[in-house]
Coordinates of N, CA and C in Angstrom, one line a residue:
M878 N -19.0 47.5 44.3 CA -18.9 46.2 43.5 C -20.2 45.5 43.4
N879 N -21.0 45.5 44.5 CA -22.3 44.9 44.3 C -23.1 45.5 43.2
D880 N -23.0 46.8 42.9 CA -23.7 47.4 41.8 C -23.3 46.7 40.4
Y881 N -22.0 46.5 40.3 CA -21.5 45.9 39.1 C -22.0 44.5 38.8
V882 N -22.0 43.7 39.9 CA -22.5 42.3 39.9 C -24.1 42.3 39.6
Q883 N -24.8 43.2 40.2 CA -26.2 43.3 40.0 C -26.5 43.7 38.5
H884 N -25.7 44.7 38.1 CA -25.9 45.2 36.7 C -25.5 44.1 35.7
A885 N -24.5 43.3 35.9 CA -24.1 42.3 35.0 C -25.3 41.1 35.0
L886 N -25.7 40.8 36.2 CA -26.9 39.9 36.2 C -28.1 40.4 35.5
D887 N -28.4 41.6 35.7 CA -29.6 42.2 35.0 C -29.4 42.0 33.4
L888 N -28.2 42.3 33.0 CA -27.9 42.2 31.5 C -28.1 40.8 31.1
V889 N -27.6 39.9 31.8 CA -27.7 38.4 31.5 C -29.1 38.0 31.5
I890 N -29.9 38.4 32.4 CA -31.3 38.0 32.6 C -32.1 38.6 31.4
K891 N -31.8 39.9 31.2 CA -32.5 40.5 30.0 C -32.1 39.9 28.7
G892 N -30.9 39.5 28.5 CA -30.5 38.9 27.3 C -31.2 37.5 27.1
V893 N -31.2 36.8 28.2 CA -31.9 35.4 28.1 C -33.4 35.6 27.8
L894 N -34.0 36.5 28.4 CA -35.4 36.7 28.3 C -35.8 37.2 26.8
T895 N -34.8 38.0 26.3 CA -35.2 38.6 24.9 C -34.7 37.7 23.8
E896 N -33.4 37.2 23.9 CA -32.8 36.4 22.8 C -33.2 35.0 22.8
L897 N -33.3 34.3 23.9 CA -33.7 32.9 23.9 C -35.0 32.5 23.2
P898 N -36.1 33.2 23.5 CA -37.3 32.8 22.8 C -37.2 33.0 21.3
A899 N -36.5 34.0 20.8 CA -36.3 34.1 19.4 C -35.5 33.0 18.7
Q900 N -34.5 32.5 19.5 CA -33.7 31.4 19.1 C -34.4 30.2 19.1
L901 N -35.3 30.0 20.1 CA -36.1 28.7 20.2 C -37.1 28.6 19.1
I902 N -37.7 29.9 18.8 CA -38.7 29.9 17.7 C -38.0 29.6 16.3
T903 N -36.8 30.3 16.1 CA -36.1 29.9 14.9 C -35.7 28.5 14.8
A904 N -35.3 27.8 15.8 CA -35.0 26.4 15.8 C -36.2 25.6 15.5
A905 N -37.3 25.8 16.1 CA -38.5 25.1 15.9 C -39.0 25.2 14.5
V906 N -38.9 26.5 13.9 CA -39.3 26.6 12.5 C -38.4 25.8 11.6
A907 N -37.2 25.9 11.8 CA -36.2 25.1 11.0 C -36.4 23.6 11.2
A908 N -36.8 23.1 12.4 CA -37.1 21.7 12.5 C -38.3 21.2 11.8
V909 N -39.3 22.1 11.9 CA -40.6 21.8 11.1 C -40.4 21.8 9.7
A910 N -39.7 22.7 9.2 CA -39.4 22.8 7.7 C -38.6 21.5 7.3
A911 N -37.5 21.2 8.1 CA -36.8 19.9 7.7 C -37.6 18.7 7.7
A912 N -38.5 18.6 8.7 CA -39.4 17.4 8.8 C -40.3 17.4 7.6
W913 N -40.8 18.5 7.2 CA -41.8 18.6 6.2 C -41.1 18.2 4.8
M914 N -39.8 18.8 4.6 CA -39.0 18.4 3.4 C -38.8 16.9 3.3
R915 N -38.4 16.2 4.5 CA -38.1 14.8 4.5 C -39.4 14.1 4.1
T916 N -40.6 14.4 4.7 CA -41.7 13.8 4.4 C -42.1 13.9 2.9
R917 N -41.9 15.1 2.4 CA -42.2 15.3 1.0 C -41.4 14.5 0.1
K918 N -40.0 14.4 0.5 CA -39.1 13.6 -0.4 C -39.5 12.1 -0.3
K919 N -39.9 11.6 0.8 CA -40.3 10.2 1.0 C -41.5 9.9 0.1
K920 N -42.4 10.8 0.2 CA -43.7 10.6 -0.6 C -43.3 10.6 -2.1
Q921 N -42.5 11.5 -2.5 CA -42.1 11.5 -3.9 C -41.5 10.3 -4.3
A922 N -40.6 9.8 -3.5 CA -39.8 8.5 -3.8 C -40.8 7.3 -4.0
R923 N -41.8 7.3 -3.1 CA -42.8 6.2 -3.1 C -43.6 6.3 -4.4
T924 N -44.0 7.5 -4.7 CA -44.8 7.8 -5.9 C -44.0 7.3 -7.2
E925 N -42.7 7.7 -7.3 CA -41.9 7.4 -8.4 C -41.6 5.9 -8.6
S926 N -41.5 5.2 -7.4 CA -41.2 3.8 -7.5 C -42.4 3.1 -7.8
K927 N -43.5 3.5 -7.6 CA -44.8 2.8 -8.1 C -45.0 2.9 -9.6
D928 N -44.4 4.0 -10.2 CA -44.5 4.2 -11.6 C -43.7 3.4 -12.4

């Protein structure tokens, strides 16, 4: 029984160490892209309102 628990924990740890960084990077890239788009839209709106 201990072997099964150890094996399950090993799989969980391996999954967290391999999948979590990829998910964090993906979320960070998406957040940066969204912030850039918001900034770009605000600048366009300001430019158009001046004209």
